[in-house]
PDB file of C-alpha atoms in Angstrom:
ATOM      1  CA  SER A  18      95.549 111.201  57.894  1.00  0.00           C
ATOM      2  CA  GLN A  19      93.340 109.668  55.268  1.00  0.00           C
ATOM      3  CA  THR A  20      91.668 111.726  52.564  1.00  0.00           C
ATOM      4  CA  ILE A  21      89.377 110.921  49.664  1.00  0.00           C
ATOM      5  CA  HIS A  22      89.293 112.813  46.391  1.00  0.00           C
ATOM      6  CA  GLN A  23      86.516 112.756  43.830  1.00  0.00           C
ATOM      7  CA  TRP A  24      86.396 114.547  40.528  1.00  0.00           C
ATOM      8  CA  PRO A  25      84.945 116.304  38.771  1.00  0.00           C
ATOM      9  CA  ALA A  26      82.640 118.089  41.208  1.00  0.00           C
ATOM     10  CA  THR A  27      80.033 118.758  38.531  1.00  0.00           C
ATOM     11  CA  LEU A  28      79.504 117.326  35.084  1.00  0.00           C
ATOM     12  CA  VAL A  29      76.964 117.922  32.350  1.00  0.00           C
ATOM     13  CA  GLN A  30      76.887 115.268  29.651  1.00  0.00           C
ATOM     14  CA  PRO A  31      74.571 114.581  26.700  1.00  0.00           C
ATOM     15  CA  VAL A  32      72.558 111.384  26.461  1.00  0.00           C
ATOM     16  CA  GLY A  33      74.566 108.638  24.792  1.00  0.00           C
ATOM     17  CA  SER A  34      77.959 109.997  25.777  1.00  0.00           C
ATOM     18  CA  PRO A  35      80.460 108.018  27.881  1.00  0.00           C
ATOM     19  CA  LEU A  36      81.194 108.647  31.546  1.00  0.00           C
ATOM     20  CA  SER A  37      84.225 108.282  33.734  1.00  0.00           C
ATOM     21  CA  LEU A  38      84.250 109.388  37.360  1.00  0.00           C
ATOM     22  CA  GLU A  39      87.370 108.890  39.417  1.00  0.00           C
ATOM     23  CA  CYS A  40      87.949 108.484  43.118  1.00  0.00           C
ATOM     24  CA  THR A  41      91.222 108.106  44.968  1.00  0.00           C
ATOM     25  CA  VAL A  42      91.999 107.575  48.628  1.00  0.00           C
ATOM     26  CA  GLU A  43      95.213 108.640  50.321  1.00  0.00           C
ATOM     27  CA  GLY A  44      96.763 107.638  53.612  1.00  0.00           C
ATOM     28  CA  THR A  45      95.618 104.040  53.768  1.00  0.00           C
ATOM     29  CA  SER A  46      96.177 100.765  51.969  1.00  0.00           C
ATOM     30  CA  ASN A  47      93.773  98.088  50.752  1.00  0.00           C
ATOM     31  CA  PRO A  48      90.641 100.059  51.631  1.00  0.00           C
ATOM     32  CA  ASN A  49      87.142  98.891  50.847  1.00  0.00           C
ATOM     33  CA  LEU A  50      85.781 101.267  48.191  1.00  0.00           C
ATOM     34  CA  TYR A  51      82.179 102.104  47.340  1.00  0.00           C
ATOM     35  CA  TRP A  52      80.130 103.997  44.766  1.00  0.00           C
ATOM     36  CA  TYR A  53      76.747 105.360  45.833  1.00  0.00           C
ATOM     37  CA  ARG A  54      74.158 107.335  43.904  1.00  0.00           C
ATOM     38  CA  GLN A  55      71.782 109.838  45.445  1.00  0.00           C
ATOM     39  CA  ALA A  56      68.829 111.069  43.393  1.00  0.00           C
ATOM     40  CA  ALA A  57      67.470 114.532  44.221  1.00  0.00           C
ATOM     41  CA  GLY A  58      65.901 114.503  47.682  1.00  0.00           C
ATOM     42  CA  ARG A  59      66.358 110.757  47.991  1.00  0.00           C
ATOM     43  CA  GLY A  60      68.414 108.287  49.940  1.00  0.00           C
ATOM     44  CA  LEU A  61      71.730 106.620  49.250  1.00  0.00           C
ATOM     45  CA  GLN A  62      71.754 103.766  46.768  1.00  0.00           C
ATOM     46  CA  LEU A  63      74.798 101.483  46.798  1.00  0.00           C
ATOM     47  CA  LEU A  64      75.944 100.805  43.241  1.00  0.00           C
ATOM     48  CA  PHE A  65      79.280  98.987  43.538  1.00  0.00           C
ATOM     49  CA  TYR A  66      81.828  98.045  46.135  1.00  0.00           C
ATOM     50  CA  SER A  67      85.311  96.596  46.048  1.00  0.00           C
ATOM     51  CA  VAL A  68      87.371  94.848  48.691  1.00  0.00           C
ATOM     52  CA  GLY A  69      90.531  94.673  46.578  1.00  0.00           C
ATOM     53  CA  ILE A  70      92.146  95.370  43.202  1.00  0.00           C
ATOM     54  CA  GLY A  71      90.079  93.903  40.400  1.00  0.00           C
ATOM     55  CA  GLN A  72      87.320  92.774  42.780  1.00  0.00           C
ATOM     56  CA  ILE A  73      84.009  94.466  42.053  1.00  0.00           C
ATOM     57  CA  SER A  74      80.584  93.627  43.460  1.00  0.00           C
ATOM     58  CA  SER A  75      77.512  95.090  41.805  1.00  0.00           C
ATOM     59  CA  GLU A  76      74.478  95.828  43.900  1.00  0.00           C
ATOM     60  CA  VAL A  77      72.142  97.111  41.207  1.00  0.00           C
ATOM     61  CA  PRO A  78      72.169  95.967  37.536  1.00  0.00           C
ATOM     62  CA  GLN A  79      72.159  99.051  35.341  1.00  0.00           C
ATOM     63  CA  ASN A  80      73.918 101.127  32.756  1.00  0.00           C
ATOM     64  CA  LEU A  81      77.041 101.614  34.861  1.00  0.00           C
ATOM     65  CA  SER A  82      80.206  99.690  35.605  1.00  0.00           C
ATOM     66  CA  ALA A  83      83.070 100.083  38.047  1.00  0.00           C
ATOM     67  CA  SER A  84      86.733  99.230  37.999  1.00  0.00           C
ATOM     68  CA  ARG A  85      89.582  99.280  40.487  1.00  0.00           C
ATOM     69  CA  PRO A  86      92.822  99.434  38.527  1.00  0.00           C
ATOM     70  CA  GLN A  87      94.949 100.351  41.549  1.00  0.00           C
ATOM     71  CA  ASP A  88      94.680  99.761  45.278  1.00  0.00           C
ATOM     72  CA  ARG A  89      93.355 103.218  46.101  1.00  0.00           C
ATOM     73  CA  GLN A  90      91.622 104.132  42.840  1.00  0.00           C
ATOM     74  CA  PHE A  91      87.997 103.441  42.018  1.00  0.00           C
ATOM     75  CA  ILE A  92      86.401 104.396  38.701  1.00  0.00           C
ATOM     76  CA  LEU A  93      82.738 104.569  37.738  1.00  0.00           C
ATOM     77  CA  SER A  94      82.018 104.321  34.027  1.00  0.00           C
ATOM     78  CA  SER A  95      79.314 104.179  31.452  1.00  0.00           C
ATOM     79  CA  LYS A  96      79.542 103.598  27.714  1.00  0.00           C
ATOM     80  CA  LYS A  97      76.308 105.452  26.939  1.00  0.00           C
ATOM     81  CA  LEU A  98      74.605 107.682  29.465  1.00  0.00           C
ATOM     82  CA  LEU A  99      70.846 107.712  29.938  1.00  0.00           C
ATOM     83  CA  LEU A 100      68.734 110.563  31.286  1.00  0.00           C
ATOM     84  CA  SER A 101      68.036 108.408  34.335  1.00  0.00           C
ATOM     85  CA  ASP A 102      71.757 108.356  35.168  1.00  0.00           C
ATOM     86  CA  SER A 103      71.523 111.936  36.422  1.00  0.00           C
ATOM     87  CA  GLY A 104      72.228 112.234  40.117  1.00  0.00           C
ATOM     88  CA  PHE A 105      74.777 112.847  42.817  1.00  0.00           C
ATOM     89  CA  TYR A 106      77.510 110.199  42.785  1.00  0.00           C
ATOM     90  CA  LEU A 107      79.424 109.567  45.962  1.00  0.00           C
ATOM     91  CA  CYS A 108      82.579 107.590  46.471  1.00  0.00           C
ATOM     92  CA  ALA A 109      83.268 106.210  49.938  1.00  0.00           C
ATOM     93  CA  TRP A 110      85.939 104.171  51.665  1.00  0.00           C
ATOM     94  CA  ARG A 111      86.663 102.348  54.860  1.00  0.00           C
ATOM     95  CA  ASP A 112      89.490 100.242  56.141  1.00  0.00           C
ATOM     96  CA  SER A 113      88.943  96.517  55.934  1.00  0.00           C
ATOM     97  CA  GLY A 114      87.386  95.227  59.095  1.00  0.00           C
ATOM     98  CA  ASN A 115      84.933  96.876  61.376  1.00  0.00           C
ATOM     99  CA  SER A 116      85.635 100.574  60.732  1.00  0.00           C
ATOM    100  CA  PRO A 117      83.593 103.682  59.841  1.00  0.00           C
ATOM    101  CA  LEU A 118      82.611 104.589  56.286  1.00  0.00           C
ATOM    102  CA  HIS A 119      83.834 107.940  54.940  1.00  0.00           C
ATOM    103  CA  PHE A 120      82.410 109.755  51.924  1.00  0.00           C
ATOM    104  CA  GLY A 121      83.937 112.038  49.337  1.00  0.00           C
ATOM    105  CA  ASN A 122      82.252 115.286  48.326  1.00  0.00           C
ATOM    106  CA  GLY A 123      80.504 113.781  45.358  1.00  0.00           C
ATOM    107  CA  THR A 124      80.010 114.507  41.658  1.00  0.00           C
ATOM    108  CA  ARG A 125      76.801 116.149  40.477  1.00  0.00           C
ATOM    109  CA  LEU A 126      76.029 114.557  37.095  1.00  0.00           C
ATOM    110  CA  THR A 127      73.383 116.024  34.836  1.00  0.00           C
ATOM    111  CA  VAL A 128      72.542 114.125  31.679  1.00  0.00           C
ATOM    112  CA  THR A 129      70.822 116.322  29.105  1.00  0.00           C
TER     113      THR A 129
ATOM    114  CA  GLN B   2      65.001  92.232  56.928  1.00  0.00           C
ATOM    115  CA  GLN B   3      67.830  94.439  55.718  1.00  0.00           C
ATOM    116  CA  GLN B   4      65.766  97.623  55.833  1.00  0.00           C
ATOM    117  CA  VAL B   5      66.275 100.533  58.150  1.00  0.00           C
ATOM    118  CA  LYS B   6      63.149 102.666  58.455  1.00  0.00           C
ATOM    119  CA  GLN B   7      63.735 106.322  59.268  1.00  0.00           C
ATOM    120  CA  SER B   8      61.237 108.951  60.369  1.00  0.00           C
ATOM    121  CA  PRO B   9      60.204 111.675  59.987  1.00  0.00           C
ATOM    122  CA  GLN B  10      61.002 112.460  56.365  1.00  0.00           C
ATOM    123  CA  SER B  11      61.322 116.154  57.250  1.00  0.00           C
ATOM    124  CA  LEU B  12      61.415 118.124  60.446  1.00  0.00           C
ATOM    125  CA  ILE B  13      61.209 121.802  61.376  1.00  0.00           C
ATOM    126  CA  VAL B  14      62.489 122.816  64.802  1.00  0.00           C
ATOM    127  CA  GLN B  15      62.889 126.233  66.340  1.00  0.00           C
ATOM    128  CA  LYS B  16      66.320 127.409  67.347  1.00  0.00           C
ATOM    129  CA  GLY B  17      67.131 126.122  70.813  1.00  0.00           C
ATOM    130  CA  GLY B  18      64.696 123.229  70.570  1.00  0.00           C
ATOM    131  CA  ILE B  19      65.348 119.495  70.524  1.00  0.00           C
ATOM    132  CA  SER B  20      65.425 117.656  67.199  1.00  0.00           C
ATOM    133  CA  ILE B  21      64.563 113.962  67.353  1.00  0.00           C
ATOM    134  CA  ILE B  22      64.965 111.535  64.458  1.00  0.00           C
ATOM    135  CA  ASN B  23      64.018 107.893  64.799  1.00  0.00           C
ATOM    136  CA  CYS B  24      65.113 104.693  63.083  1.00  0.00           C
ATOM    137  CA  ALA B  25      63.891 101.117  63.345  1.00  0.00           C
ATOM    138  CA  TYR B  26      65.470  97.920  62.068  1.00  0.00           C
ATOM    139  CA  GLU B  27      64.583  94.252  61.747  1.00  0.00           C
ATOM    140  CA  ASN B  28      67.916  92.481  61.460  1.00  0.00           C
ATOM    141  CA  THR B  29      68.994  91.531  64.972  1.00  0.00           C
ATOM    142  CA  ALA B  30      72.492  90.795  63.662  1.00  0.00           C
ATOM    143  CA  PHE B  31      73.166  94.502  63.120  1.00  0.00           C
ATOM    144  CA  ASP B  32      75.937  95.547  65.485  1.00  0.00           C
ATOM    145  CA  TYR B  33      76.926  99.035  64.399  1.00  0.00           C
ATOM    146  CA  PHE B  34      74.599 102.035  64.102  1.00  0.00           C
ATOM    147  CA  PRO B  35      76.029 105.313  62.728  1.00  0.00           C
ATOM    148  CA  TRP B  36      74.372 108.621  61.963  1.00  0.00           C
ATOM    149  CA  TYR B  37      75.506 110.791  59.064  1.00  0.00           C
ATOM    150  CA  GLN B  38      74.975 114.500  58.465  1.00  0.00           C
ATOM    151  CA  GLN B  39      74.828 115.844  54.909  1.00  0.00           C
ATOM    152  CA  PHE B  40      74.851 119.484  53.844  1.00  0.00           C
ATOM    153  CA  PRO B  41      73.637 120.435  50.341  1.00  0.00           C
ATOM    154  CA  GLY B  42      76.205 119.656  47.673  1.00  0.00           C
ATOM    155  CA  LYS B  43      78.455 117.731  50.058  1.00  0.00           C
ATOM    156  CA  GLY B  44      78.995 114.104  50.896  1.00  0.00           C
ATOM    157  CA  PRO B  45      77.558 112.681  54.124  1.00  0.00           C
ATOM    158  CA  ALA B  46      79.856 112.993  57.119  1.00  0.00           C
ATOM    159  CA  LEU B  47      79.918 110.605  60.045  1.00  0.00           C
ATOM    160  CA  LEU B  48      78.345 112.362  63.015  1.00  0.00           C
ATOM    161  CA  ILE B  49      78.123 109.787  65.787  1.00  0.00           C
ATOM    162  CA  ALA B  50      77.844 106.015  66.067  1.00  0.00           C
ATOM    163  CA  ILE B  51      76.829 103.445  68.657  1.00  0.00           C
ATOM    164  CA  ARG B  52      77.182  99.726  69.202  1.00  0.00           C
ATOM    165  CA  PRO B  53      74.408  97.683  70.859  1.00  0.00           C
ATOM    166  CA  ASP B  54      76.281  97.087  74.099  1.00  0.00           C
ATOM    167  CA  VAL B  55      75.377 100.603  75.301  1.00  0.00           C
ATOM    168  CA  SER B  56      71.999 102.342  75.474  1.00  0.00           C
ATOM    169  CA  GLU B  57      73.177 105.886  74.955  1.00  0.00           C
ATOM    170  CA  LYS B  58      76.121 107.797  73.534  1.00  0.00           C
ATOM    171  CA  LYS B  59      76.584 111.530  73.760  1.00  0.00           C
ATOM    172  CA  GLU B  60      78.938 113.796  71.840  1.00  0.00           C
ATOM    173  CA  GLY B  61      78.373 117.459  72.517  1.00  0.00           C
ATOM    174  CA  ARG B  62      74.796 118.358  71.591  1.00  0.00           C
ATOM    175  CA  PHE B  63      74.274 115.059  69.743  1.00  0.00           C
ATOM    176  CA  THR B  64      73.006 111.936  71.516  1.00  0.00           C
ATOM    177  CA  ILE B  65      72.147 108.488  70.198  1.00  0.00           C
ATOM    178  CA  SER B  66      69.612 106.530  72.223  1.00  0.00           C
ATOM    179  CA  PHE B  67      69.500 102.813  71.519  1.00  0.00           C
ATOM    180  CA  ASN B  68      66.728 100.385  72.473  1.00  0.00           C
ATOM    181  CA  LYS B  69      67.852  96.871  71.612  1.00  0.00           C
ATOM    182  CA  SER B  70      64.623  95.132  72.635  1.00  0.00           C
ATOM    183  CA  ALA B  71      62.517  97.461  70.511  1.00  0.00           C
ATOM    184  CA  LYS B  72      65.082  97.424  67.673  1.00  0.00           C
ATOM    185  CA  GLN B  73      65.041 101.194  67.531  1.00  0.00           C
ATOM    186  CA  PHE B  74      67.588 103.956  67.786  1.00  0.00           C
ATOM    187  CA  SER B  75      67.264 107.695  67.650  1.00  0.00           C
ATOM    188  CA  LEU B  76      69.303 110.852  67.250  1.00  0.00           C
ATOM    189  CA  HIS B  77      68.648 113.760  69.590  1.00  0.00           C
ATOM    190  CA  ILE B  78      70.065 117.200  68.808  1.00  0.00           C
ATOM    191  CA  MET B  79      69.888 119.404  71.855  1.00  0.00           C
ATOM    192  CA  ASP B  80      69.780 123.203  71.595  1.00  0.00           C
ATOM    193  CA  SER B  81      69.307 122.926  67.827  1.00  0.00           C
ATOM    194  CA  GLN B  82      70.972 125.674  65.790  1.00  0.00           C
ATOM    195  CA  PRO B  83      70.386 126.953  62.234  1.00  0.00           C
ATOM    196  CA  GLY B  84      73.780 125.491  61.352  1.00  0.00           C
ATOM    197  CA  ASP B  85      72.370 122.029  62.146  1.00  0.00           C
ATOM    198  CA  SER B  86      70.001 122.339  59.178  1.00  0.00           C
ATOM    199  CA  ALA B  87      70.960 119.385  57.001  1.00  0.00           C
ATOM    200  CA  THR B  88      69.840 115.929  55.940  1.00  0.00           C
ATOM    201  CA  TYR B  89      70.481 113.196  58.495  1.00  0.00           C
ATOM    202  CA  PHE B  90      70.817 109.509  57.668  1.00  0.00           C
ATOM    203  CA  CYS B  91      70.768 106.623  60.074  1.00  0.00           C
ATOM    204  CA  ALA B  92      72.428 103.378  59.060  1.00  0.00           C
ATOM    205  CA  ALA B  93      73.212  99.907  60.319  1.00  0.00           C
ATOM    206  CA  ARG B  94      75.434  96.987  59.436  1.00  0.00           C
ATOM    207  CA  THR B  95      76.736  93.659  60.663  1.00  0.00           C
ATOM    208  CA  GLY B  96      80.477  93.347  61.106  1.00  0.00           C
ATOM    209  CA  TYR B  97      82.087  93.451  57.695  1.00  0.00           C
ATOM    210  CA  SER B  98      78.944  94.016  55.638  1.00  0.00           C
ATOM    211  CA  THR B  99      77.947  97.141  53.729  1.00  0.00           C
ATOM    212  CA  LEU B 100      75.881  99.787  55.483  1.00  0.00           C
ATOM    213  CA  THR B 101      72.104  99.803  55.117  1.00  0.00           C
ATOM    214  CA  PHE B 102      70.901 103.408  55.144  1.00  0.00           C
ATOM    215  CA  GLY B 103      67.599 104.947  56.105  1.00  0.00           C
ATOM    216  CA  LYS B 104      65.986 107.250  53.557  1.00  0.00           C
ATOM    217  CA  GLY B 105      67.051 110.412  55.349  1.00  0.00           C
ATOM    218  CA  THR B 106      65.462 113.251  57.306  1.00  0.00           C
ATOM    219  CA  MET B 107      65.668 116.857  56.162  1.00  0.00           C
ATOM    220  CA  LEU B 108      66.048 119.023  59.256  1.00  0.00           C
ATOM    221  CA  LEU B 109      65.382 122.751  59.160  1.00  0.00           C
ATOM    222  CA  VAL B 110      66.154 124.759  62.260  1.00  0.00           C
ATOM    223  CA  SER B 111      64.360 128.078  62.083  1.00  0.00           C
ATOM    224  CA  PRO B 112      66.124 131.134  63.559  1.00  0.00           C
TER     225      PRO B 112
END
């Protein structure tokens, strides 16, 4: 069966520091991968998605970037964090085609 | 046209009651309508989904009602339990597109 792993679960970082969040999916190949952000008490904002290695689509221009170095690995990065980058970051995947979207358990990022 | 409007923003239901959450959409090309359940500190989990060729889908205590002409769909939770207390998101998409989510409903089922 397919599983998705996200780490770390929580992270506290100072303003101006770099960020790297990692997500991996097991049990499938060539999945579509997504990064979402959820502010406290708010909805789900799509940040990036990828339909294949090296293919990244950005939904919202901001202080973040994404990369997909391997088929089942998706990385969210920042060179210098801002206070406004605080939030709950969720990785998600689905098989290519018309299939359900599945989320990981998220990373709670607090920028201080 | 890509929006999915969800209501209410929050809902309090007594144990054993029926919880109803509504969503409306504009894009008639949407052909897949899932509902997600999210507990605090966890990622959303797919709860139930429907396609527009049926008007209702039931899984246990959870039912989606779909009204294609009105461009509305709703989630009904029968015999609501305290363990159902969570945030619920409706969503919609066309074929291979990304999901468009509603803003979520915080449900509290009081004992």
